[in-house]
XYZ file of C-alpha atoms in Angstrom:
139
model
C -17.078 -2.870 -54.645
C -13.870 -4.919 -54.258
C -11.906 -1.798 -53.471
C -14.399 -0.924 -50.599
C -14.186 -4.497 -49.254
C -10.390 -4.268 -49.102
C -10.596 -0.927 -47.271
C -13.047 -2.185 -44.693
C -11.158 -5.442 -44.209
C -7.927 -3.481 -43.739
C -9.671 -1.144 -41.267
C -11.055 -4.135 -39.327
C -7.675 -5.888 -39.204
C -5.951 -2.642 -38.202
C -8.501 -2.039 -35.438
C -8.177 -5.569 -34.160
C -4.381 -5.301 -34.187
C -4.543 -1.932 -32.401
C -6.756 -3.427 -29.714
C -4.452 -6.422 -29.334
C -1.413 -4.208 -28.867
C -3.185 -1.788 -26.511
C -4.846 -4.352 -24.341
C -1.766 -5.548 -22.388
C -1.016 -1.944 -21.433
C -4.291 -1.648 -19.565
C -3.579 -4.260 -16.859
C -0.436 -6.020 -15.743
C -0.332 -9.735 -16.092
C 2.930 -10.677 -14.433
C 4.336 -10.324 -10.917
C 7.126 -8.177 -12.335
C 4.624 -5.767 -13.878
C 2.612 -5.527 -10.636
C 5.758 -4.937 -8.620
C 6.605 -2.079 -11.089
C 3.159 -0.617 -10.439
C 3.747 -0.793 -6.706
C 7.227 0.785 -7.101
C 5.671 3.629 -9.053
C 2.991 4.098 -6.384
C 5.761 4.183 -3.715
C 7.586 6.898 -5.666
C 4.451 8.948 -5.961
C 3.700 8.451 -2.218
C 7.206 9.605 -1.368
C 6.689 12.769 -3.473
C 3.098 13.727 -2.700
C 2.664 16.696 -0.434
C 1.245 15.710 2.927
C 0.699 18.382 5.556
C 0.203 18.311 9.338
C 2.387 17.519 12.289
C 2.297 13.758 11.722
C 2.896 13.948 7.945
C 6.475 12.702 8.040
C 6.413 10.859 11.320
C 3.253 8.790 10.844
C 1.208 9.434 7.679
C 3.770 8.963 4.882
C 5.645 6.137 6.666
C 2.305 4.354 7.239
C 1.377 4.666 3.602
C 4.852 3.360 2.495
C 4.596 0.495 4.957
C 1.311 -0.626 3.449
C 2.870 -0.568 -0.052
C 5.951 -2.457 1.142
C 3.686 -5.105 2.709
C 1.686 -5.344 -0.529
C 4.903 -5.853 -2.475
C 5.986 -8.661 -0.102
C 2.623 -10.375 -0.488
C 2.988 -10.243 -4.292
C 6.415 -11.833 -4.025
C 4.807 -14.599 -1.978
C 2.047 -14.983 -4.635
C -0.521 -13.995 -1.983
C -2.380 -11.693 -4.302
C -5.555 -11.301 -2.240
C -3.461 -10.344 0.818
C -1.765 -7.727 -1.367
C -5.208 -6.436 -2.388
C -6.072 -6.089 1.337
C -2.893 -4.044 1.938
C -3.715 -1.785 -1.013
C -7.232 -1.304 0.260
C -5.735 -0.312 3.660
C -3.571 2.160 1.711
C -6.653 3.550 0.064
C -8.484 3.970 3.407
C -5.565 6.025 4.705
C -5.327 8.140 1.558
C -9.073 8.771 1.708
C -8.722 9.855 5.380
C -5.940 12.280 4.403
C -8.070 13.659 1.546
C -11.074 14.125 3.904
C -8.859 15.910 6.450
C -7.390 18.129 3.758
C -3.854 16.942 4.541
C -2.847 15.614 1.113
C -2.366 17.513 -2.125
C -5.421 17.576 -4.356
C -4.153 20.134 -6.874
C -2.739 18.454 -10.020
C -0.785 21.612 -10.802
C 1.140 21.099 -7.539
C 2.196 17.549 -8.311
C 0.909 14.143 -7.326
C -2.531 14.163 -5.755
C -4.304 11.923 -3.293
C -6.773 11.044 -6.076
C -3.914 9.966 -8.326
C -2.720 7.646 -5.604
C -6.209 6.141 -5.323
C -6.410 5.681 -9.113
C -3.012 3.955 -9.231
C -3.954 1.757 -6.291
C -7.199 0.763 -8.060
C -5.217 -0.085 -11.233
C -2.793 -2.183 -9.198
C -5.718 -3.947 -7.480
C -7.245 -4.736 -10.847
C -3.914 -6.244 -11.980
C -3.703 -8.312 -8.812
C -7.176 -9.623 -9.416
C -6.108 -10.578 -12.895
C -3.079 -12.478 -11.477
C -5.369 -14.185 -8.928
C -7.760 -15.193 -11.691
C -4.871 -16.574 -13.753
C -3.637 -18.625 -10.815
C -6.854 -19.948 -9.294
C -9.621 -19.044 -11.790
C -11.369 -16.377 -9.668
C -10.575 -12.833 -8.509
C -10.176 -11.880 -4.827
C -13.351 -11.381 -2.838
């Protein structure tokens, strides 16, 4: 019986420790971590295949501008403004997906859906920062 208790206690402690170690990886909690997420999103946006005559003159630069603006807002600790910029980014990515102008094949590299997922993760982290600073997430 004691042997079994030790095994279950060890398993419980191990599980708790594993959760503690894994939890910080799920969401960023510092401005530096959020900026790294935005930098990663910029790199993916730079590399994603966008087609059409305005791909390089309007679409990609517009997406990158939104990410640059979000990064600036993070530096200013204006987390909700950064969320707005990322939501604008998502609207544009969704429009490109709907128009069939952005890669959606994972085998061909970064996809529009991947950009949306990364933007959502960054927004979640920004909401966490906003909660840490004022006690409530962005509206």
